[in-house]
Amino acid sequence: QVQLVESGGGLVQPGGSLRLSCAASGSISSIYTMGWYRQTPGKQRELVADITSGGIPNYADSVKGRFTISRDNAKNTEYLQMNSLKPEDTAVYSCYYWDVRVYWGQGTQVTVSS
């Protein structure tokens, strides 16, 4: 089992920044991918970004140039730095861990509103 604990969501004004964190613990493999999905009511869940063990990132087109994903392998933690936030970024953001298993965090609300 792998446990994921997220932090860093909240309310921010348009143009502002937030940083999400997701710490993994438990039976962690040496090679795994971590990432973030987001979902709003009535819309399909969207992959925001992910990052491999080797540090190779992948981003949704909607966040390229604004969001940066990173990870600290020593801490089994990933981060999502979100800059230039827009109201359409409002969603519940959930982190995930993937090797041959998939685990999910509990989700954290990000609200972008003036």
JSON list of C-alpha atoms in Angstrom, two decimals:
[
{"chain": "A", "resi": 1, "resn": "GLN", "atom": "CA", "xyz": [0.00, 0.00, 0.00]},
{"chain": "A", "resi": 2, "resn": "VAL", "atom": "CA", "xyz": [1.03, 3.57, -0.69]},
{"chain": "A", "resi": 3, "resn": "GLN", "atom": "CA", "xyz": [-0.45, 6.52, 1.14]},
{"chain": "A", "resi": 4, "resn": "LEU", "atom": "CA", "xyz": [-0.57, 9.97, -0.39]},
{"chain": "A", "resi": 5, "resn": "VAL", "atom": "CA", "xyz": [-1.03, 13.16, 1.59]},
{"chain": "A", "resi": 6, "resn": "GLU", "atom": "CA", "xyz": [-1.73, 16.39, -0.27]},
{"chain": "A", "resi": 7, "resn": "SER", "atom": "CA", "xyz": [-1.44, 19.95, 0.91]},
{"chain": "A", "resi": 8, "resn": "GLY", "atom": "CA", "xyz": [-1.45, 23.47, -0.45]},
{"chain": "A", "resi": 9, "resn": "GLY", "atom": "CA", "xyz": [-4.88, 24.08, -1.93]},
{"chain": "A", "resi": 10, "resn": "GLY", "atom": "CA", "xyz": [-6.95, 27.14, -1.19]},
{"chain": "A", "resi": 11, "resn": "LEU", "atom": "CA", "xyz": [-8.46, 30.34, -2.53]},
{"chain": "A", "resi": 12, "resn": "VAL", "atom": "CA", "xyz": [-6.41, 32.67, -4.70]},
{"chain": "A", "resi": 13, "resn": "GLN", "atom": "CA", "xyz": [-7.16, 35.64, -6.91]},
{"chain": "A", "resi": 14, "resn": "PRO", "atom": "CA", "xyz": [-6.75, 35.44, -10.68]},
{"chain": "A", "resi": 15, "resn": "GLY", "atom": "CA", "xyz": [-3.10, 35.88, -11.58]},
{"chain": "A", "resi": 16, "resn": "GLY", "atom": "CA", "xyz": [-1.98, 34.52, -8.25]},
{"chain": "A", "resi": 17, "resn": "SER", "atom": "CA", "xyz": [0.06, 31.45, -7.36]},
{"chain": "A", "resi": 18, "resn": "LEU", "atom": "CA", "xyz": [-0.30, 28.31, -5.28]},
{"chain": "A", "resi": 19, "resn": "ARG", "atom": "CA", "xyz": [1.95, 25.35, -4.66]},
{"chain": "A", "resi": 20, "resn": "LEU", "atom": "CA", "xyz": [0.54, 21.89, -4.10]},
{"chain": "A", "resi": 21, "resn": "SER", "atom": "CA", "xyz": [2.50, 19.12, -2.43]},
{"chain": "A", "resi": 22, "resn": "CYS", "atom": "CA", "xyz": [1.91, 15.39, -2.36]},
{"chain": "A", "resi": 23, "resn": "ALA", "atom": "CA", "xyz": [3.94, 13.16, -0.06]},
{"chain": "A", "resi": 24, "resn": "ALA", "atom": "CA", "xyz": [3.99, 9.41, -0.61]},
{"chain": "A", "resi": 25, "resn": "SER", "atom": "CA", "xyz": [4.69, 6.84, 2.08]},
{"chain": "A", "resi": 26, "resn": "GLY", "atom": "CA", "xyz": [4.45, 3.10, 2.48]},
{"chain": "A", "resi": 27, "resn": "SER", "atom": "CA", "xyz": [5.47, 0.46, -0.04]},
{"chain": "A", "resi": 28, "resn": "ILE", "atom": "CA", "xyz": [7.14, 2.72, -2.57]},
{"chain": "A", "resi": 29, "resn": "SER", "atom": "CA", "xyz": [8.90, 1.33, -5.61]},
{"chain": "A", "resi": 30, "resn": "SER", "atom": "CA", "xyz": [12.23, 2.55, -6.90]},
{"chain": "A", "resi": 31, "resn": "ILE", "atom": "CA", "xyz": [10.65, 3.59, -10.21]},
{"chain": "A", "resi": 32, "resn": "TYR", "atom": "CA", "xyz": [7.30, 5.32, -10.26]},
{"chain": "A", "resi": 33, "resn": "THR", "atom": "CA", "xyz": [5.45, 8.20, -11.80]},
{"chain": "A", "resi": 34, "resn": "MET", "atom": "CA", "xyz": [3.58, 10.82, -9.85]},
{"chain": "A", "resi": 35, "resn": "GLY", "atom": "CA", "xyz": [1.18, 13.38, -11.16]},
{"chain": "A", "resi": 36, "resn": "TRP", "atom": "CA", "xyz": [-1.93, 15.47, -10.74]},
{"chain": "A", "resi": 37, "resn": "TYR", "atom": "CA", "xyz": [-5.42, 15.28, -12.13]},
{"chain": "A", "resi": 38, "resn": "ARG", "atom": "CA", "xyz": [-8.15, 17.84, -11.64]},
{"chain": "A", "resi": 39, "resn": "GLN", "atom": "CA", "xyz": [-11.91, 17.69, -11.85]},
{"chain": "A", "resi": 40, "resn": "THR", "atom": "CA", "xyz": [-14.81, 20.09, -11.71]},
{"chain": "A", "resi": 41, "resn": "PRO", "atom": "CA", "xyz": [-18.49, 19.11, -11.46]},
{"chain": "A", "resi": 42, "resn": "GLY", "atom": "CA", "xyz": [-19.92, 18.15, -14.82]},
{"chain": "A", "resi": 43, "resn": "LYS", "atom": "CA", "xyz": [-16.56, 17.96, -16.55]},
{"chain": "A", "resi": 44, "resn": "GLN", "atom": "CA", "xyz": [-14.29, 15.07, -17.34]},
{"chain": "A", "resi": 45, "resn": "ARG", "atom": "CA", "xyz": [-11.27, 14.52, -15.14]},
{"chain": "A", "resi": 46, "resn": "GLU", "atom": "CA", "xyz": [-8.21, 16.11, -16.71]},
{"chain": "A", "resi": 47, "resn": "LEU", "atom": "CA", "xyz": [-4.56, 15.17, -16.41]},
{"chain": "A", "resi": 48, "resn": "VAL", "atom": "CA", "xyz": [-2.74, 18.33, -15.36]},
{"chain": "A", "resi": 49, "resn": "ALA", "atom": "CA", "xyz": [0.85, 17.13, -15.21]},
{"chain": "A", "resi": 50, "resn": "ASP", "atom": "CA", "xyz": [2.98, 14.15, -14.32]},
{"chain": "A", "resi": 51, "resn": "ILE", "atom": "CA", "xyz": [6.64, 13.43, -13.78]},
{"chain": "A", "resi": 52, "resn": "THR", "atom": "CA", "xyz": [8.70, 10.27, -14.06]},
{"chain": "A", "resi": 53, "resn": "SER", "atom": "CA", "xyz": [11.31, 8.96, -11.65]},
{"chain": "A", "resi": 54, "resn": "GLY", "atom": "CA", "xyz": [13.91, 10.43, -13.97]},
{"chain": "A", "resi": 55, "resn": "GLY", "atom": "CA", "xyz": [12.34, 13.86, -13.68]},
{"chain": "A", "resi": 56, "resn": "ILE", "atom": "CA", "xyz": [10.76, 14.05, -17.11]},
{"chain": "A", "resi": 57, "resn": "PRO", "atom": "CA", "xyz": [7.62, 16.21, -16.92]},
{"chain": "A", "resi": 58, "resn": "ASN", "atom": "CA", "xyz": [4.49, 16.15, -19.00]},
{"chain": "A", "resi": 59, "resn": "TYR", "atom": "CA", "xyz": [1.86, 18.90, -19.04]},
{"chain": "A", "resi": 60, "resn": "ALA", "atom": "CA", "xyz": [-1.63, 19.46, -20.30]},
{"chain": "A", "resi": 61, "resn": "ASP", "atom": "CA", "xyz": [-1.70, 22.13, -22.99]},
{"chain": "A", "resi": 62, "resn": "SER", "atom": "CA", "xyz": [-3.97, 24.23, -20.80]},
{"chain": "A", "resi": 63, "resn": "VAL", "atom": "CA", "xyz": [-1.27, 24.66, -18.12]},
{"chain": "A", "resi": 64, "resn": "LYS", "atom": "CA", "xyz": [1.95, 24.73, -20.14]},
{"chain": "A", "resi": 65, "resn": "GLY", "atom": "CA", "xyz": [4.05, 27.75, -19.30]},
{"chain": "A", "resi": 66, "resn": "ARG", "atom": "CA", "xyz": [2.10, 28.40, -16.09]},
{"chain": "A", "resi": 67, "resn": "PHE", "atom": "CA", "xyz": [2.46, 25.23, -14.01]},
{"chain": "A", "resi": 68, "resn": "THR", "atom": "CA", "xyz": [5.66, 23.44, -13.05]},
{"chain": "A", "resi": 69, "resn": "ILE", "atom": "CA", "xyz": [5.79, 19.94, -11.66]},
{"chain": "A", "resi": 70, "resn": "SER", "atom": "CA", "xyz": [8.80, 18.72, -9.71]},
{"chain": "A", "resi": 71, "resn": "ARG", "atom": "CA", "xyz": [9.72, 15.98, -7.31]},
{"chain": "A", "resi": 72, "resn": "ASP", "atom": "CA", "xyz": [12.11, 15.23, -4.49]},
{"chain": "A", "resi": 73, "resn": "ASN", "atom": "CA", "xyz": [12.87, 11.52, -4.70]},
{"chain": "A", "resi": 74, "resn": "ALA", "atom": "CA", "xyz": [14.59, 11.50, -1.31]},
{"chain": "A", "resi": 75, "resn": "LYS", "atom": "CA", "xyz": [11.34, 12.69, 0.25]},
{"chain": "A", "resi": 76, "resn": "ASN", "atom": "CA", "xyz": [9.01, 10.79, -2.12]},
{"chain": "A", "resi": 77, "resn": "THR", "atom": "CA", "xyz": [7.24, 14.07, -2.64]},
{"chain": "A", "resi": 78, "resn": "GLU", "atom": "CA", "xyz": [6.01, 15.89, -5.69]},
{"chain": "A", "resi": 79, "resn": "TYR", "atom": "CA", "xyz": [5.13, 19.51, -6.08]},
{"chain": "A", "resi": 80, "resn": "LEU", "atom": "CA", "xyz": [2.94, 21.47, -8.45]},
{"chain": "A", "resi": 81, "resn": "GLN", "atom": "CA", "xyz": [3.79, 25.15, -8.68]},
{"chain": "A", "resi": 82, "resn": "MET", "atom": "CA", "xyz": [0.84, 26.96, -10.21]},
{"chain": "A", "resi": 83, "resn": "ASN", "atom": "CA", "xyz": [1.39, 30.49, -11.45]},
{"chain": "A", "resi": 84, "resn": "SER", "atom": "CA", "xyz": [-0.81, 32.93, -13.38]},
{"chain": "A", "resi": 85, "resn": "LEU", "atom": "CA", "xyz": [-3.86, 31.11, -12.14]},
{"chain": "A", "resi": 86, "resn": "LYS", "atom": "CA", "xyz": [-7.14, 31.57, -13.98]},
{"chain": "A", "resi": 87, "resn": "PRO", "atom": "CA", "xyz": [-10.73, 31.04, -12.86]},
{"chain": "A", "resi": 88, "resn": "GLU", "atom": "CA", "xyz": [-10.89, 28.02, -15.16]},
{"chain": "A", "resi": 89, "resn": "ASP", "atom": "CA", "xyz": [-8.17, 26.38, -13.06]},
{"chain": "A", "resi": 90, "resn": "THR", "atom": "CA", "xyz": [-10.69, 26.05, -10.25]},
{"chain": "A", "resi": 91, "resn": "ALA", "atom": "CA", "xyz": [-11.07, 22.34, -9.48]},
{"chain": "A", "resi": 92, "resn": "VAL", "atom": "CA", "xyz": [-10.34, 19.59, -7.04]},
{"chain": "A", "resi": 93, "resn": "TYR", "atom": "CA", "xyz": [-6.75, 18.54, -7.63]},
{"chain": "A", "resi": 94, "resn": "SER", "atom": "CA", "xyz": [-5.80, 14.97, -6.83]},
{"chain": "A", "resi": 95, "resn": "CYS", "atom": "CA", "xyz": [-2.32, 13.56, -6.84]},
{"chain": "A", "resi": 96, "resn": "TYR", "atom": "CA", "xyz": [-1.57, 10.03, -7.93]},
{"chain": "A", "resi": 97, "resn": "TYR", "atom": "CA", "xyz": [1.23, 7.50, -7.72]},
{"chain": "A", "resi": 98, "resn": "TRP", "atom": "CA", "xyz": [1.77, 4.89, -10.42]},
{"chain": "A", "resi": 99, "resn": "ASP", "atom": "CA", "xyz": [4.10, 1.96, -10.81]},
{"chain": "A", "resi": 100, "resn": "VAL", "atom": "CA", "xyz": [2.14, -1.16, -11.68]},
{"chain": "A", "resi": 101, "resn": "ARG", "atom": "CA", "xyz": [-0.35, -0.04, -9.04]},
{"chain": "A", "resi": 102, "resn": "VAL", "atom": "CA", "xyz": [-2.27, 3.22, -8.86]},
{"chain": "A", "resi": 103, "resn": "TYR", "atom": "CA", "xyz": [-2.94, 5.15, -5.68]},
{"chain": "A", "resi": 104, "resn": "TRP", "atom": "CA", "xyz": [-4.75, 8.45, -5.22]},
{"chain": "A", "resi": 105, "resn": "GLY", "atom": "CA", "xyz": [-4.63, 11.28, -2.76]},
{"chain": "A", "resi": 106, "resn": "GLN", "atom": "CA", "xyz": [-7.73, 12.61, -1.07]},
{"chain": "A", "resi": 107, "resn": "GLY", "atom": "CA", "xyz": [-7.96, 15.70, -3.29]},
{"chain": "A", "resi": 108, "resn": "THR", "atom": "CA", "xyz": [-7.51, 19.35, -2.47]},
{"chain": "A", "resi": 109, "resn": "GLN", "atom": "CA", "xyz": [-9.70, 22.22, -3.59]},
{"chain": "A", "resi": 110, "resn": "VAL", "atom": "CA", "xyz": [-8.18, 25.04, -5.61]},
{"chain": "A", "resi": 111, "resn": "THR", "atom": "CA", "xyz": [-10.43, 28.03, -6.15]},
{"chain": "A", "resi": 112, "resn": "VAL", "atom": "CA", "xyz": [-9.40, 30.96, -8.34]},
{"chain": "A", "resi": 113, "resn": "SER", "atom": "CA", "xyz": [-11.74, 33.86, -7.83]},
{"chain": "A", "resi": 114, "resn": "SER", "atom": "CA", "xyz": [-11.74, 37.56, -7.15]}
]
